[in-house]
GROMACS .gro file of N, CA and C in nm:
model
  417
    1MET      N    1  -1.981   0.920  -0.773
    1MET     CA    2  -1.840   0.940  -0.749
    1MET      C    3  -1.810   1.090  -0.747
    2ASN      N    4  -1.724   1.127  -0.656
    2ASN     CA    5  -1.682   1.266  -0.646
    2ASN      C    6  -1.575   1.291  -0.753
    3GLU      N    7  -1.619   1.342  -0.868
    3GLU     CA    8  -1.528   1.362  -0.980
    3GLU      C    9  -1.423   1.469  -0.951
    4ASN      N   10  -1.458   1.570  -0.874
    4ASN     CA   11  -1.360   1.674  -0.839
    4ASN      C   12  -1.246   1.616  -0.756
    5ALA      N   13  -1.278   1.531  -0.660
    5ALA     CA   14  -1.174   1.468  -0.578
    5ALA      C   15  -1.083   1.381  -0.665
    6ALA      N   16  -1.143   1.309  -0.759
    6ALA     CA   17  -1.064   1.224  -0.849
    6ALA      C   18  -0.971   1.310  -0.935
    7ARG      N   19  -1.024   1.418  -0.991
    7ARG     CA   20  -0.941   1.508  -1.073
    7ARG      C   21  -0.828   1.571  -0.992
    8GLU      N   22  -0.862   1.618  -0.871
    8GLU     CA   23  -0.761   1.680  -0.785
    8GLU      C   24  -0.649   1.581  -0.751
    9SER      N   25  -0.685   1.458  -0.721
    9SER     CA   26  -0.584   1.356  -0.690
    9SER      C   27  -0.496   1.329  -0.811
   10PHE      N   28  -0.558   1.320  -0.928
   10PHE     CA   29  -0.483   1.293  -1.050
   10PHE      C   30  -0.389   1.409  -1.083
   11GLU      N   31  -0.439   1.530  -1.075
   11GLU     CA   32  -0.357   1.648  -1.105
   11GLU      C   33  -0.242   1.663  -1.006
   12ARG      N   34  -0.270   1.638  -0.878
   12ARG     CA   35  -0.164   1.645  -0.777
   12ARG      C   36  -0.056   1.540  -0.806
   13ALA      N   37  -0.098   1.419  -0.843
   13ALA     CA   38  -0.002   1.313  -0.874
   13ALA      C   39   0.082   1.350  -0.996
   14LEU      N   40   0.021   1.410  -1.097
   14LEU     CA   41   0.096   1.453  -1.215
   14LEU      C   42   0.202   1.557  -1.179
   15GLN      N   43   0.168   1.647  -1.091
   15GLN     CA   44   0.260   1.755  -1.054
   15GLN      C   45   0.370   1.711  -0.958
   16GLU      N   46   0.338   1.621  -0.866
   16GLU     CA   47   0.431   1.590  -0.757
   16GLU      C   48   0.513   1.463  -0.774
   17HIS      N   49   0.474   1.374  -0.865
   17HIS     CA   50   0.540   1.243  -0.871
   17HIS      C   51   0.684   1.252  -0.919
   18LYS      N   52   0.762   1.157  -0.870
   18LYS     CA   53   0.902   1.138  -0.910
   18LYS      C   54   0.926   0.988  -0.920
   19PRO      N   55   1.016   0.942  -1.004
   19PRO     CA   56   1.041   0.798  -1.017
   19PRO      C   57   1.129   0.745  -0.903
   20GLU      N   58   1.076   0.752  -0.781
   20GLU     CA   59   1.150   0.703  -0.665
   20GLU      C   60   1.052   0.656  -0.558
   21PHE      N   61   1.103   0.582  -0.462
   21PHE     CA   62   1.019   0.530  -0.355
   21PHE      C   63   0.950   0.644  -0.282
   22GLU      N   64   0.826   0.621  -0.243
   22GLU     CA   65   0.736   0.713  -0.174
   22GLU      C   66   0.686   0.827  -0.262
   23GLN      N   67   0.747   0.848  -0.377
   23GLN     CA   68   0.711   0.962  -0.463
   23GLN      C   69   0.654   0.921  -0.599
   24PHE      N   70   0.638   0.791  -0.626
   24PHE     CA   71   0.595   0.749  -0.758
   24PHE      C   72   0.447   0.782  -0.781
   25PHE      N   73   0.407   0.782  -0.907
   25PHE     CA   74   0.276   0.833  -0.947
   25PHE      C   75   0.160   0.772  -0.868
   26LEU      N   76   0.154   0.641  -0.860
   26LEU     CA   77   0.040   0.578  -0.791
   26LEU      C   78   0.036   0.611  -0.642
   27ALA      N   79   0.152   0.625  -0.578
   27ALA     CA   80   0.156   0.665  -0.437
   27ALA      C   81   0.096   0.804  -0.422
   28LYS      N   82   0.127   0.892  -0.515
   28LYS     CA   83   0.073   1.028  -0.512
   28LYS      C   84  -0.076   1.029  -0.546
   29LEU      N   85  -0.115   0.948  -0.645
   29LEU     CA   86  -0.257   0.942  -0.685
   29LEU      C   87  -0.346   0.902  -0.568
   30PHE      N   88  -0.302   0.801  -0.493
   30PHE     CA   89  -0.383   0.752  -0.381
   30PHE      C   90  -0.354   0.827  -0.251
   31GLY      N   91  -0.259   0.917  -0.252
   31GLY     CA   92  -0.230   0.999  -0.133
   31GLY      C   93  -0.168   0.919  -0.020
   32LEU      N   94  -0.079   0.827  -0.053
   32LEU     CA   95  -0.016   0.744   0.051
   32LEU      C   96   0.083   0.825   0.133
   33SER      N   97   0.080   0.806   0.264
   33SER     CA   98   0.183   0.863   0.351
   33SER      C   99   0.254   0.747   0.420
   34PHE      N  100   0.385   0.760   0.433
   34PHE     CA  101   0.470   0.651   0.481
   34PHE      C  102   0.535   0.688   0.614
   35SER      N  103   0.544   0.589   0.702
   35SER     CA  104   0.622   0.604   0.824
   35SER      C  105   0.685   0.467   0.853
   36TYR      N  106   0.795   0.472   0.928
   36TYR     CA  107   0.872   0.350   0.954
   36TYR      C  108   0.898   0.336   1.102
   37GLY      N  109   0.890   0.211   1.149
   37GLY     CA  110   0.926   0.178   1.286
   37GLY      C  111   1.042   0.082   1.282
   38GLU      N  112   1.059   0.009   1.389
   38GLU     CA  113   1.165  -0.090   1.394
   38GLU      C  114   1.122  -0.211   1.312
   39ASP      N  115   1.177  -0.221   1.189
   39ASP     CA  116   1.142  -0.328   1.095
   39ASP      C  117   0.995  -0.330   1.056
   40THR      N  118   0.932  -0.213   1.048
   40THR     CA  119   0.794  -0.203   1.000
   40THR      C  120   0.781  -0.084   0.906
   41CYS      N  121   0.681  -0.092   0.820
   41CYS     CA  122   0.642   0.020   0.735
   41CYS      C  123   0.492   0.037   0.748
   42THR      N  124   0.449   0.158   0.776
   42THR     CA  125   0.306   0.187   0.787
   42THR      C  126   0.268   0.288   0.680
   43ILE      N  127   0.160   0.258   0.612
   43ILE     CA  128   0.103   0.348   0.512
   43ILE      C  129  -0.034   0.391   0.562
   44GLU      N  130  -0.062   0.520   0.550
   44GLU     CA  131  -0.195   0.572   0.579
   44GLU      C  132  -0.247   0.645   0.457
   45LEU      N  133  -0.378   0.642   0.441
   45LEU     CA  134  -0.442   0.714   0.332
   45LEU      C  135  -0.589   0.735   0.362
   46GLU      N  136  -0.645   0.830   0.292
   46GLU     CA  137  -0.789   0.853   0.297
   46GLU      C  138  -0.852   0.772   0.185
   47SER      N  139  -0.937   0.678   0.219
   47SER     CA  140  -1.011   0.602   0.120
   47SER      C  141  -1.119   0.694   0.062
   48LYS      N  142  -1.121   0.705  -0.070
   48LYS     CA  143  -1.217   0.793  -0.138
   48LYS      C  144  -1.299   0.713  -0.237
   49ASP      N  145  -1.416   0.764  -0.269
   49ASP     CA  146  -1.508   0.686  -0.352
   49ASP      C  147  -1.458   0.659  -0.494
   50PHE      N  148  -1.363   0.736  -0.546
   50PHE     CA  149  -1.312   0.704  -0.680
   50PHE      C  150  -1.224   0.579  -0.679
   51MET      N  151  -1.193   0.528  -0.560
   51MET     CA  152  -1.114   0.405  -0.545
   51MET      C  153  -1.205   0.282  -0.526
   52PHE      N  154  -1.336   0.304  -0.529
   52PHE     CA  155  -1.431   0.199  -0.494
   52PHE      C  156  -1.468   0.110  -0.611
   53ASN      N  157  -1.516  -0.010  -0.577
   53ASN     CA  158  -1.575  -0.100  -0.675
   53ASN      C  159  -1.723  -0.063  -0.690
   54PRO      N  160  -1.797  -0.127  -0.781
   54PRO     CA  161  -1.939  -0.093  -0.800
   54PRO      C  162  -2.027  -0.120  -0.677
   55GLN      N  163  -1.978  -0.197  -0.580
   55GLN     CA  164  -2.057  -0.225  -0.460
   55GLN      C  165  -2.039  -0.120  -0.351
   56GLY      N  166  -1.953  -0.019  -0.377
   56GLY     CA  167  -1.939   0.091  -0.282
   56GLY      C  168  -1.835   0.071  -0.174
   57THR      N  169  -1.739  -0.019  -0.198
   57THR     CA  170  -1.629  -0.038  -0.103
   57THR      C  171  -1.497  -0.033  -0.178
   58LEU      N  172  -1.389  -0.016  -0.102
   58LEU     CA  173  -1.257  -0.007  -0.162
   58LEU      C  174  -1.229  -0.132  -0.247
   59HIS      N  175  -1.186  -0.109  -0.369
   59HIS     CA  176  -1.162  -0.217  -0.464
   59HIS      C  177  -1.051  -0.309  -0.413
   60GLY      N  178  -1.068  -0.439  -0.431
   60GLY     CA  179  -0.969  -0.537  -0.388
   60GLY      C  180  -0.833  -0.515  -0.451
   61GLY      N  181  -0.829  -0.467  -0.574
   61GLY     CA  182  -0.703  -0.437  -0.639
   61GLY      C  183  -0.630  -0.323  -0.571
   62VAL      N  184  -0.705  -0.224  -0.524
   62VAL     CA  185  -0.645  -0.111  -0.452
   62VAL      C  186  -0.591  -0.161  -0.318
   63ILE      N  187  -0.668  -0.245  -0.251
   63ILE     CA  188  -0.623  -0.303  -0.124
   63ILE      C  189  -0.494  -0.382  -0.144
   64SER      N  190  -0.491  -0.468  -0.246
   64SER     CA  191  -0.371  -0.547  -0.274
   64SER      C  192  -0.253  -0.458  -0.308
   65PHE      N  193  -0.278  -0.351  -0.382
   65PHE     CA  194  -0.173  -0.254  -0.417
   65PHE      C  195  -0.112  -0.195  -0.290
   66ILE      N  196  -0.195  -0.152  -0.196
   66ILE     CA  197  -0.146  -0.089  -0.073
   66ILE      C  198  -0.065  -0.190   0.010
   67LEU      N  199  -0.116  -0.312   0.022
   67LEU     CA  200  -0.044  -0.416   0.095
   67LEU      C  201   0.093  -0.442   0.030
   68ASP      N  202   0.095  -0.453  -0.101
   68ASP     CA  203   0.219  -0.479  -0.175
   68ASP      C  204   0.318  -0.363  -0.159
   69VAL      N  205   0.270  -0.241  -0.171
   69VAL     CA  206   0.357  -0.124  -0.157
   69VAL      C  207   0.418  -0.118  -0.018
   70SER      N  208   0.339  -0.149   0.084
   70SER     CA  209   0.393  -0.144   0.220
   70SER      C  210   0.508  -0.241   0.237
   71MET      N  211   0.497  -0.358   0.176
   71MET     CA  212   0.604  -0.457   0.188
   71MET      C  213   0.726  -0.419   0.104
   72GLY      N  214   0.702  -0.365  -0.015
   72GLY     CA  215   0.813  -0.321  -0.100
   72GLY      C  216   0.893  -0.209  -0.037
   73HIS      N  217   0.822  -0.115   0.024
   73HIS     CA  218   0.892  -0.004   0.090
   73HIS      C  219   0.964  -0.049   0.216
   74LEU      N  220   0.909  -0.148   0.286
   74LEU     CA  221   0.977  -0.205   0.401
   74LEU      C  222   1.110  -0.268   0.358
   75CYS      N  223   1.105  -0.347   0.251
   75CYS     CA  224   1.229  -0.408   0.200
   75CYS      C  225   1.330  -0.301   0.162
   76LYS      N  226   1.286  -0.203   0.084
   76LYS     CA  227   1.377  -0.098   0.037
   76LYS      C  228   1.443  -0.025   0.154
   77ARG      N  229   1.363   0.007   0.255
   77ARG     CA  230   1.415   0.084   0.369
   77ARG      C  231   1.521   0.007   0.449
   78PHE      N  232   1.497  -0.123   0.469
   78PHE     CA  233   1.584  -0.199   0.558
   78PHE      C  234   1.679  -0.297   0.490
   79LEU      N  235   1.649  -0.336   0.365
   79LEU     CA  236   1.732  -0.437   0.298
   79LEU      C  237   1.780  -0.396   0.160
   80GLY      N  238   1.714  -0.301   0.098
   80GLY     CA  239   1.744  -0.263  -0.041
   80GLY      C  240   1.628  -0.302  -0.131
   81ALA      N  241   1.640  -0.266  -0.257
   81ALA     CA  242   1.532  -0.292  -0.353
   81ALA      C  243   1.506  -0.442  -0.366
   82ALA      N  244   1.379  -0.476  -0.377
   82ALA     CA  245   1.337  -0.616  -0.391
   82ALA      C  246   1.216  -0.621  -0.483
   83ILE      N  247   1.189  -0.739  -0.536
   83ILE     CA  248   1.072  -0.757  -0.622
   83ILE      C  249   0.982  -0.866  -0.564
   84THR      N  250   0.853  -0.850  -0.589
   84THR     CA  251   0.754  -0.946  -0.542
   84THR      C  252   0.763  -1.074  -0.624
   85LEU      N  253   0.780  -1.188  -0.556
   85LEU     CA  254   0.775  -1.317  -0.624
   85LEU      C  255   0.634  -1.375  -0.620
   86GLU      N  256   0.567  -1.357  -0.508
   86GLU     CA  257   0.428  -1.402  -0.496
   86GLU      C  258   0.360  -1.322  -0.385
   87LEU      N  259   0.227  -1.312  -0.396
   87LEU     CA  260   0.149  -1.235  -0.300
   87LEU      C  261   0.014  -1.304  -0.282
   88LYS      N  262  -0.023  -1.328  -0.158
   88LYS     CA  263  -0.154  -1.386  -0.127
   88LYS      C  264  -0.228  -1.286  -0.040
   89THR      N  265  -0.348  -1.250  -0.081
   89THR     CA  266  -0.428  -1.154  -0.006
   89THR      C  267  -0.556  -1.221   0.042
   90GLN      N  268  -0.589  -1.198   0.168
   90GLN     CA  269  -0.715  -1.244   0.225
   90GLN      C  270  -0.796  -1.120   0.263
   91PHE      N  271  -0.917  -1.109   0.210
   91PHE     CA  272  -1.006  -0.996   0.237
   91PHE      C  273  -1.102  -1.037   0.348
   92LEU      N  274  -1.101  -0.962   0.458
   92LEU     CA  275  -1.176  -1.002   0.578
   92LEU      C  276  -1.303  -0.921   0.601
   93ARG      N  277  -1.302  -0.793   0.563
   93ARG     CA  278  -1.421  -0.709   0.579
   93ARG      C  279  -1.408  -0.590   0.485
   94PRO      N  280  -1.519  -0.523   0.456
   94PRO     CA  281  -1.514  -0.410   0.362
   94PRO      C  282  -1.444  -0.287   0.419
   95VAL      N  283  -1.395  -0.205   0.327
   95VAL     CA  284  -1.335  -0.076   0.361
   95VAL      C  285  -1.418   0.031   0.292
   96ARG      N  286  -1.456   0.131   0.368
   96ARG     CA  287  -1.535   0.241   0.313
   96ARG      C  288  -1.456   0.371   0.325
   97THR      N  289  -1.522   0.482   0.308
   97THR     CA  290  -1.457   0.613   0.312
   97THR      C  291  -1.402   0.642   0.451
   98GLY      N  292  -1.281   0.693   0.455
   98GLY     CA  293  -1.218   0.731   0.581
   98GLY      C  294  -1.071   0.697   0.581
   99THR      N  295  -1.007   0.722   0.694
   99THR     CA  296  -0.864   0.695   0.707
   99THR      C  297  -0.842   0.546   0.729
  100ILE      N  298  -0.756   0.489   0.647
  100ILE     CA  299  -0.718   0.348   0.663
  100ILE      C  300  -0.567   0.340   0.682
  101SER      N  301  -0.522   0.232   0.742
  101SER     CA  302  -0.378   0.214   0.762
  101SER      C  303  -0.339   0.071   0.730
  102CYS      N  304  -0.212   0.056   0.698
  102CYS     CA  305  -0.158  -0.074   0.659
  102CYS      C  306  -0.016  -0.082   0.714
  103THR      N  307   0.014  -0.190   0.785
  103THR     CA  308   0.147  -0.206   0.842
  103THR      C  309   0.206  -0.340   0.799
  104SER      N  310   0.329  -0.332   0.749
  104SER     CA  311   0.399  -0.453   0.705
  104SER      C  312   0.515  -0.484   0.800
  105SER      N  313   0.551  -0.611   0.804
  105SER     CA  314   0.663  -0.655   0.887
  105SER      C  315   0.728  -0.776   0.821
  106PHE      N  316   0.850  -0.803   0.862
  106PHE     CA  317   0.922  -0.919   0.811
  106PHE      C  318   0.879  -1.044   0.887
  107SER      N  319   0.858  -1.152   0.814
  107SER     CA  320   0.837  -1.282   0.877
  107SER      C  321   0.970  -1.355   0.887
  108LYS      N  322   1.051  -1.345   0.780
  108LYS     CA  323   1.185  -1.405   0.778
  108LYS      C  324   1.268  -1.333   0.672
  109LYS      N  325   1.390  -1.297   0.712
  109LYS     CA  326   1.484  -1.233   0.618
  109LYS      C  327   1.591  -1.335   0.581
  110GLY      N  328   1.591  -1.378   0.456
  110GLY     CA  329   1.698  -1.465   0.408
  110GLY      C  330   1.802  -1.381   0.338
  111ASN      N  331   1.904  -1.446   0.283
  111ASN     CA  332   2.007  -1.374   0.211
  111ASN      C  333   1.951  -1.304   0.088
  112ASN      N  334   1.868  -1.374   0.013
  112ASN     CA  335   1.807  -1.317  -0.106
  112ASN      C  336   1.655  -1.323  -0.103
  113VAL      N  337   1.599  -1.423  -0.039
  113VAL     CA  338   1.454  -1.440  -0.035
  113VAL      C  339   1.402  -1.391   0.099
  114ILE      N  340   1.295  -1.311   0.092
  114ILE     CA  341   1.239  -1.245   0.211
  114ILE      C  342   1.091  -1.281   0.219
  115PHE      N  343   1.044  -1.309   0.340
  115PHE     CA  344   0.903  -1.340   0.363
  115PHE      C  345   0.844  -1.227   0.448
  116LEU      N  346   0.728  -1.176   0.405
  116LEU     CA  347   0.667  -1.062   0.473
  116LEU      C  348   0.518  -1.083   0.496
  117GLU      N  349   0.465  -1.000   0.587
  117GLU     CA  350   0.322  -0.997   0.613
  117GLU      C  351   0.280  -0.850   0.622
  118SER      N  352   0.159  -0.822   0.575
  118SER     CA  353   0.107  -0.687   0.585
  118SER      C  354  -0.041  -0.695   0.625
  119LYS      N  355  -0.081  -0.603   0.713
  119LYS     CA  356  -0.220  -0.599   0.761
  119LYS      C  357  -0.279  -0.462   0.733
  120LEU      N  358  -0.399  -0.462   0.677
  120LEU     CA  359  -0.469  -0.338   0.645
  120LEU      C  360  -0.593  -0.326   0.734
  121TYR      N  361  -0.608  -0.207   0.793
  121TYR     CA  362  -0.718  -0.181   0.885
  121TYR      C  363  -0.814  -0.080   0.822
  122ASN      N  364  -0.944  -0.106   0.837
  122ASN     CA  365  -1.044  -0.017   0.776
  122ASN      C  366  -1.061   0.112   0.857
  123GLU      N  367  -1.155   0.192   0.813
  123GLU     CA  368  -1.179   0.323   0.873
  123GLU      C  369  -1.222   0.314   1.019
  124GLU      N  370  -1.267   0.198   1.063
  124GLU     CA  371  -1.305   0.177   1.203
  124GLU      C  372  -1.192   0.117   1.285
  125GLY      N  373  -1.076   0.096   1.220
  125GLY     CA  374  -0.961   0.037   1.289
  125GLY      C  375  -0.968  -0.114   1.300
  126LYS      N  376  -1.061  -0.176   1.226
  126LYS     CA  377  -1.075  -0.322   1.229
  126LYS      C  378  -0.994  -0.383   1.115
  127LEU      N  379  -0.934  -0.499   1.143
  127LEU     CA  380  -0.856  -0.569   1.043
  127LEU      C  381  -0.944  -0.603   0.923
  128ALA      N  382  -0.905  -0.554   0.804
  128ALA     CA  383  -0.987  -0.571   0.684
  128ALA      C  384  -0.922  -0.661   0.580
  129ALA      N  385  -0.789  -0.670   0.580
  129ALA     CA  386  -0.719  -0.756   0.483
  129ALA      C  387  -0.580  -0.789   0.536
  130VAL      N  388  -0.534  -0.907   0.497
  130VAL     CA  389  -0.400  -0.953   0.535
  130VAL      C  390  -0.335  -1.009   0.409
  131ALA      N  391  -0.207  -0.978   0.391
  131ALA     CA  392  -0.132  -1.035   0.279
  131ALA      C  393  -0.004  -1.097   0.333
  132THR      N  394   0.034  -1.207   0.273
  132THR     CA  395   0.166  -1.264   0.294
  132THR      C  396   0.233  -1.268   0.157
  133SER      N  397   0.364  -1.253   0.159
  133SER     CA  398   0.432  -1.251   0.028
  133SER      C  399   0.576  -1.298   0.042
  134THR      N  400   0.631  -1.331  -0.074
  134THR     CA  401   0.771  -1.369  -0.086
  134THR      C  402   0.835  -1.269  -0.181
  135TRP      N  403   0.951  -1.219  -0.142
  135TRP     CA  404   1.023  -1.120  -0.222
  135TRP      C  405   1.164  -1.167  -0.249
  136TYR      N  406   1.224  -1.112  -0.354
  136TYR     CA  407   1.361  -1.142  -0.389
  136TYR      C  408   1.441  -1.012  -0.384
  137ASN      N  409   1.546  -1.010  -0.302
  137ASN     CA  410   1.630  -0.891  -0.288
  137ASN      C  411   1.721  -0.880  -0.411
  138ILE      N  412   1.709  -0.769  -0.484
  138ILE     CA  413   1.787  -0.752  -0.608
  138ILE      C  414   1.914  -0.671  -0.588
  139GLU      N  415   1.941  -0.628  -0.464
  139GLU     CA  416   2.063  -0.549  -0.437
  139GLU      C  417   2.168  -0.633  -0.370
   0.00000   0.00000   0.00000
């Protein structure tokens, strides 16, 4: 593991984080960048070895975190703050070092209950994981 990269990411997150969307500690730790389209949220990041499991690929928990964050930020941007009620993740192929992206979209917007989908693409641009989830709008 590249310990210097891990330390640099941690130190940067400590210095830059704020308790708000796009700026919270874990977003800074993993170096997430956010962009928005018409009812979509895309997150990009550099997958680094300190995020890996013992088999040398991006940890499933990190993948689920990124999928969840993309959907939470989508809700916040277009509907207001919401909380995850349930999340199902399907892992399709491994993710290794390199730029990865994740895009979320709405499946159905109810008055309070929201259904979403998010897709994560590996460093080769191939679909690596898909999540579906149900959220509750708290605003």
